[in-house]
């Protein structure tokens, strides 16, 4: 059974993967092609919607070739984004760009239309033509073209540094808003039963090393309550933890000490930071873009000023937010603004 950290990393991989949704579209297109063939065999289509075998074969062949070409075109645009991000923006922006749902949906639509047309193409014979499927394939091409135009419009506008800064700021504020709405992720205010300045009775070391990407707060709370102890995450969200460093501390004298492997499995480590529980990551990306714009290689002060405006928006929103509300309940924290995370 996968632990919390492994499930978290799988979710992150699925969100940033550029191939999972297109492959699902490929499978769905093939299945819909079989459904269209079955429906055509059962009910058929009106006379005006029927095609000859050469016409249907030519139409489907053209659709298959066009979808492959469009897939290559979108991949080319993706390469341009990578070059733009690494050259004039911040390489860390790619972590957010991989989450672009529109791009994945466009790739899935192209792949699904390709699979649908190819499935129909193999059933064309001199006396057998999937008339309904050919018509549906034509409609799928029309939808694909509309989505391509929408994608090109989004790409042309969103590749501007100021648009990227606005998107990064909005994403970071969205994560901060979720953090503020969830009481489990707010700082602990009340004095814990075992003060954090006490000597830990158990230390959980980091085995492989990596950046802290996420913390299973609810699971840590349940484990702390079960063992009647205080759990301390010794690093901030986004910090890199070297192998052998202290990952978690157990304070108190629980009757049954918690399992070290289960505790370590509640902190997700990865090669780089992610924005899932780390709103400061968005601020880091904005600062990188502004600093790169002011460098001698880029020398674009206007872009730097525009990015600074969005940094100001982010800081003003965070400054007006009630990050440390008073209350009788022990609160949780996964904020990068504190040095350690207390779980009671």
Coordinates of C-alpha atoms in Angstrom, one line a residue:
X1 CA 0.0 0.0 0.0
X2 CA 1.3 3.4 -0.9
X3 CA 2.1 5.9 1.9
X4 CA 0.9 9.5 1.9
X5 CA 4.1 10.9 0.3
X6 CA 3.9 8.4 -2.6
X7 CA 0.3 9.3 -3.3
X8 CA 1.1 13.0 -3.1
X9 CA 4.0 12.5 -5.6
X10 CA 1.7 10.5 -7.9
X11 CA -0.9 13.3 -7.9
X12 CA 1.9 15.8 -8.6
X13 CA 3.1 13.7 -11.5
X14 CA -0.4 13.4 -12.9
X15 CA -0.9 17.2 -12.7
X16 CA 2.3 18.0 -14.4
X17 CA 2.4 15.2 -17.0
X18 CA 1.9 16.1 -20.6
X19 CA 1.2 12.5 -21.8
X20 CA -1.5 11.0 -19.5
X21 CA -4.5 13.0 -20.8
X22 CA -3.5 12.6 -24.5
X23 CA -3.1 8.8 -24.0
X24 CA -6.6 8.7 -22.4
X25 CA -7.9 10.7 -25.4
X26 CA -6.3 8.1 -27.7
X27 CA -8.0 5.3 -25.9
X28 CA -11.3 7.1 -25.8
X29 CA -11.1 7.9 -29.5
X30 CA -10.6 4.2 -30.3
X31 CA -13.5 3.2 -28.1
X32 CA -15.8 5.8 -29.6
X33 CA -14.9 4.6 -33.0
X34 CA -16.0 1.1 -32.2
X35 CA -19.3 2.5 -30.8
X36 CA -19.8 4.5 -34.0
X37 CA -19.3 1.4 -36.0
X38 CA -21.8 -0.6 -33.9
X39 CA -24.4 2.2 -34.1
X40 CA -23.9 2.5 -37.9
X41 CA -24.4 -1.3 -38.3
X42 CA -27.6 -1.3 -36.2
X43 CA -29.4 1.8 -37.4
X44 CA -27.5 3.3 -40.3
X45 CA -27.9 6.9 -41.5
X46 CA -30.1 8.8 -43.9
X47 CA -29.4 8.6 -47.6
X48 CA -28.0 12.1 -47.8
X49 CA -25.3 11.4 -45.2
X50 CA -23.9 8.4 -47.0
X51 CA -20.4 8.3 -48.6
X52 CA -18.8 6.2 -51.2
X53 CA -15.9 4.0 -50.1
X54 CA -13.2 6.1 -52.0
X55 CA -14.6 9.4 -50.5
X56 CA -14.8 8.0 -47.0
X57 CA -11.3 6.6 -47.3
X58 CA -9.9 9.9 -48.5
X59 CA -11.6 11.9 -45.8
X60 CA -10.4 9.7 -43.0
X61 CA -6.9 9.5 -44.4
X62 CA -6.7 13.3 -44.5
X63 CA -8.0 13.5 -41.0
X64 CA -5.4 11.0 -39.7
X65 CA -2.6 13.0 -41.4
X66 CA -3.9 16.3 -40.2
X67 CA -4.1 15.3 -36.6
X68 CA -0.5 14.0 -36.6
X69 CA 0.6 17.3 -38.1
X70 CA -1.3 19.3 -35.5
X71 CA 0.2 17.2 -32.7
X72 CA 3.6 18.0 -34.0
X73 CA 2.7 21.7 -34.2
X74 CA 1.6 21.9 -30.6
X75 CA 4.7 20.1 -29.5
X76 CA 6.8 22.7 -31.4
X77 CA 5.0 25.4 -29.5
X78 CA 5.8 23.6 -26.3
X79 CA 9.5 23.7 -27.2
X80 CA 9.3 27.4 -27.8
X81 CA 7.8 27.9 -24.3
X82 CA 10.7 25.9 -22.8
X83 CA 13.2 28.1 -24.6
X84 CA 11.4 31.3 -23.6
X85 CA 11.1 30.2 -20.0
X86 CA 14.8 29.2 -19.6
X87 CA 16.1 32.2 -21.6
X88 CA 14.2 35.2 -20.3
X89 CA 12.0 34.0 -17.5
X90 CA 12.6 31.5 -14.8
X91 CA 13.2 27.8 -15.2
X92 CA 11.0 27.3 -12.1
X93 CA 8.0 28.7 -14.1
X94 CA 8.0 25.4 -16.1
X95 CA 6.7 23.7 -12.9
X96 CA 3.5 25.8 -13.2
X97 CA 3.3 25.7 -17.0
X98 CA 3.2 21.9 -17.0
X99 CA -0.2 22.3 -15.3
X100 CA -1.8 24.1 -18.3
X101 CA -5.0 22.2 -18.7
X102 CA -5.9 23.7 -22.1
X103 CA -2.7 22.4 -23.7
X104 CA -3.4 18.9 -22.4
X105 CA -7.0 19.0 -23.5
X106 CA -5.9 20.1 -27.0
X107 CA -3.4 17.3 -27.2
X108 CA -6.1 14.8 -26.0
X109 CA -8.6 16.1 -28.6
X110 CA -6.1 15.7 -31.4
X111 CA -5.1 12.2 -30.3
X112 CA -8.7 11.1 -29.8
X113 CA -9.7 12.4 -33.3
X114 CA -6.7 10.5 -34.8
X115 CA -7.6 7.3 -33.0
X116 CA -11.3 7.7 -34.0
X117 CA -10.5 8.2 -37.7
X118 CA -8.0 5.4 -37.8
X119 CA -10.5 3.0 -36.2
X120 CA -13.0 3.8 -38.9
X121 CA -10.5 3.6 -41.7
X122 CA -9.8 0.0 -41.1
X123 CA -13.4 -1.0 -41.6
X124 CA -13.9 0.7 -45.0
X125 CA -14.5 -1.9 -47.8
X126 CA -16.1 -1.7 -51.2
X127 CA -19.5 -2.6 -49.8
X128 CA -19.1 -1.3 -46.2
X129 CA -18.7 2.4 -45.3
X130 CA -19.1 3.7 -41.7
X131 CA -21.2 6.7 -42.8
X132 CA -22.1 7.9 -39.3
X133 CA -18.5 7.6 -38.2
X134 CA -17.2 9.7 -41.1
X135 CA -19.7 12.5 -40.3
X136 CA -18.7 12.4 -36.6
X137 CA -15.0 12.5 -37.6
X138 CA -15.7 15.6 -39.6
X139 CA -17.3 17.2 -36.6
X140 CA -14.4 16.2 -34.4
X141 CA -12.0 17.9 -36.8
X142 CA -14.1 21.1 -36.6
X143 CA -13.9 21.0 -32.8
X144 CA -10.2 20.4 -33.0
X145 CA -9.7 23.4 -35.2
X146 CA -11.7 25.6 -32.8
X147 CA -9.6 24.4 -29.9
X148 CA -6.4 25.0 -31.8
X149 CA -7.5 28.6 -32.4
X150 CA -8.3 29.1 -28.7
X151 CA -5.0 27.6 -27.8
X152 CA -3.1 29.8 -30.2
X153 CA -4.9 32.9 -28.8
X154 CA -4.1 31.8 -25.2
X155 CA -0.5 31.1 -26.2
X156 CA 0.1 34.4 -27.9
X157 CA -1.3 36.4 -25.0
X158 CA 0.0 34.3 -22.1
X159 CA 3.6 34.1 -23.3
X160 CA 4.1 37.8 -22.4
X161 CA 6.1 38.2 -19.2
X162 CA 3.4 40.4 -17.6
X163 CA 0.8 37.8 -18.3
X164 CA 3.0 35.1 -16.9
X165 CA 3.5 37.2 -13.8
X166 CA -0.2 37.7 -13.4
X167 CA -0.8 34.0 -13.8
X168 CA 1.9 33.0 -11.2
X169 CA 0.5 35.6 -8.8
X170 CA -3.0 34.4 -9.2
X171 CA -1.9 30.8 -8.7
X172 CA 0.0 31.6 -5.5
X173 CA -2.9 33.6 -4.1
X174 CA -5.2 30.7 -4.8
X175 CA -2.9 28.4 -2.8
X176 CA -2.7 30.9 0.0
X177 CA -6.5 31.2 0.0
X178 CA -6.9 27.5 0.4
X179 CA -4.3 27.6 3.1
X180 CA -6.3 30.2 5.0
X181 CA -9.6 28.5 4.6
X182 CA -8.3 25.2 6.0
X183 CA -7.9 25.3 9.8
X184 CA -5.5 22.3 9.6
X185 CA -3.0 24.4 7.8
X186 CA -2.9 27.4 10.1
X187 CA -0.2 28.1 12.6
X188 CA -0.3 26.5 16.0
X189 CA -0.9 29.3 18.6
X190 CA -1.6 27.6 21.9
X191 CA 1.1 26.2 24.0
X192 CA 1.5 22.5 23.3
X193 CA 1.5 19.9 26.0
X194 CA 5.2 19.3 25.4
X195 CA 6.9 22.6 24.5
X196 CA 8.9 22.5 21.3
X197 CA 12.0 23.7 23.1
X198 CA 12.1 20.4 25.0
X199 CA 14.6 17.7 24.0
X200 CA 13.0 15.3 21.4
X201 CA 12.5 11.8 22.5
X202 CA 12.7 10.5 19.0
X203 CA 14.2 11.7 15.7
X204 CA 13.2 10.6 12.3
X205 CA 16.1 11.2 9.8
X206 CA 15.8 11.9 6.1
X207 CA 17.0 8.9 4.0
X208 CA 17.1 10.0 0.4
X209 CA 17.0 13.8 0.6
X210 CA 15.0 16.3 -1.4
X211 CA 12.9 19.4 -1.3
X212 CA 9.8 19.4 1.0
X213 CA 6.9 19.3 -1.4
X214 CA 4.0 18.5 0.9
X215 CA 3.1 17.4 4.4
X216 CA 0.2 15.1 5.3
X217 CA -1.1 17.4 8.1
X218 CA -4.4 15.5 8.8
X219 CA -2.5 12.2 9.0
X220 CA 0.2 13.7 11.3
X221 CA -2.5 15.2 13.6
X222 CA -4.2 11.8 13.8
X223 CA -0.9 10.1 14.6
X224 CA 0.0 12.7 17.2
X225 CA -3.3 12.3 18.9
X226 CA -3.1 8.5 18.8
X227 CA 0.3 8.5 20.5
X228 CA -0.2 11.6 22.7
X229 CA 2.8 13.5 21.6
X230 CA 4.0 16.6 19.7
X231 CA 5.4 16.0 16.2
X232 CA 7.7 18.7 14.8
X233 CA 8.5 19.0 11.1
X234 CA 12.0 20.4 11.3
X235 CA 12.0 22.1 7.9
X236 CA 10.0 24.7 6.1
X237 CA 7.9 23.9 3.0
X238 CA 10.2 24.1 0.0
X239 CA 13.5 23.6 2.0
X240 CA 15.9 21.1 0.7
X241 CA 16.6 18.4 3.3
X242 CA 19.9 16.6 2.8
X243 CA 20.3 12.9 3.5
X244 CA 20.7 12.1 7.1
X245 CA 19.3 15.4 8.3
X246 CA 16.5 15.6 10.9
X247 CA 13.1 15.3 9.1
X248 CA 10.7 15.1 12.1
X249 CA 11.0 15.2 15.9
X250 CA 8.8 13.5 18.4
X251 CA 8.4 15.4 21.7
X252 CA 6.9 13.9 24.8
X253 CA 6.8 10.4 26.2
X254 CA 4.3 8.4 24.3
X255 CA 3.4 4.9 25.7
X256 CA 3.9 3.4 22.2
X257 CA 6.4 5.3 20.0
X258 CA 5.1 6.1 16.5
X259 CA 6.6 4.1 13.6
X260 CA 9.5 6.1 12.1
X261 CA 8.8 4.8 8.5
X262 CA 5.2 5.9 8.7
X263 CA 6.2 9.3 10.0
X264 CA 8.7 9.8 7.2
X265 CA 6.0 8.7 4.7
X266 CA 3.9 11.7 5.7
X267 CA 6.4 14.2 4.4
X268 CA 6.7 14.3 0.6
X269 CA 10.2 15.0 -0.8
X270 CA 11.1 15.7 -4.4
X271 CA 13.7 17.1 -6.8
X272 CA 12.2 20.6 -6.7
X273 CA 9.6 22.7 -5.0
X274 CA 5.9 22.5 -5.9
X275 CA 3.2 25.1 -5.3
X276 CA 0.7 22.6 -4.0
X277 CA 1.2 23.6 -0.3
X278 CA 3.9 26.3 -0.8
X279 CA 2.5 29.7 -1.8
X280 CA 5.9 31.2 -1.4
X281 CA 7.0 29.2 -4.5
X282 CA 5.0 31.6 -6.6
X283 CA 6.7 34.6 -5.0
X284 CA 10.1 32.9 -5.7
X285 CA 9.2 32.6 -9.4
X286 CA 8.1 36.3 -9.6
X287 CA 11.4 37.4 -7.9
X288 CA 13.4 35.2 -10.4
X289 CA 11.6 36.8 -13.4
X290 CA 12.2 40.3 -12.1
X291 CA 15.8 39.7 -11.3
X292 CA 16.4 38.1 -14.7
X293 CA 14.8 41.1 -16.4
X294 CA 17.2 43.5 -14.6
X295 CA 20.2 41.4 -15.5
X296 CA 22.7 42.7 -18.1
X297 CA 21.8 39.8 -20.5
X298 CA 18.1 40.8 -20.7
X299 CA 18.1 44.4 -19.6
X300 CA 14.3 44.9 -19.6
X301 CA 13.4 47.2 -16.7
X302 CA 9.8 47.6 -17.8
X303 CA 9.2 43.9 -17.4
X304 CA 10.9 44.1 -14.0
X305 CA 8.6 46.9 -12.9
X306 CA 5.5 45.0 -14.1
X307 CA 6.5 41.9 -12.2
X308 CA 7.2 44.0 -9.1
X309 CA 3.6 45.3 -9.3
X310 CA 2.4 41.7 -9.1
X311 CA 4.8 41.0 -6.3
X312 CA 3.2 44.0 -4.5
X313 CA -0.2 42.5 -5.1
X314 CA 0.9 39.2 -3.6
X315 CA 2.5 40.8 -0.5
X316 CA -0.4 43.2 0.1
X317 CA -2.9 40.3 0.0
X318 CA -0.8 38.2 2.3
X319 CA -0.3 41.2 4.6
X320 CA -4.0 41.8 4.9
X321 CA -4.8 38.2 5.5
X322 CA -5.2 36.9 9.1
X323 CA -2.3 34.5 9.0
X324 CA -2.3 34.1 12.8
X325 CA -5.9 34.2 14.0
X326 CA -6.6 33.8 17.7
X327 CA -8.6 30.8 18.8
X328 CA -8.9 28.1 21.5
X329 CA -8.0 25.2 19.2
X330 CA -4.5 24.1 18.4
X331 CA -3.8 25.1 14.8
X332 CA -1.6 23.5 12.1
X333 CA 1.0 25.2 10.0
X334 CA 2.6 24.4 6.7
X335 CA 3.6 28.0 5.9
X336 CA 7.0 28.8 4.7
X337 CA 7.0 31.8 7.0
X338 CA 7.9 29.8 10.1
X339 CA 10.9 27.7 10.8
X340 CA 9.2 24.5 12.1
X341 CA 5.9 22.9 11.8
X342 CA 4.2 21.8 15.1
X343 CA 1.7 18.9 15.0
X344 CA -0.1 18.2 18.3

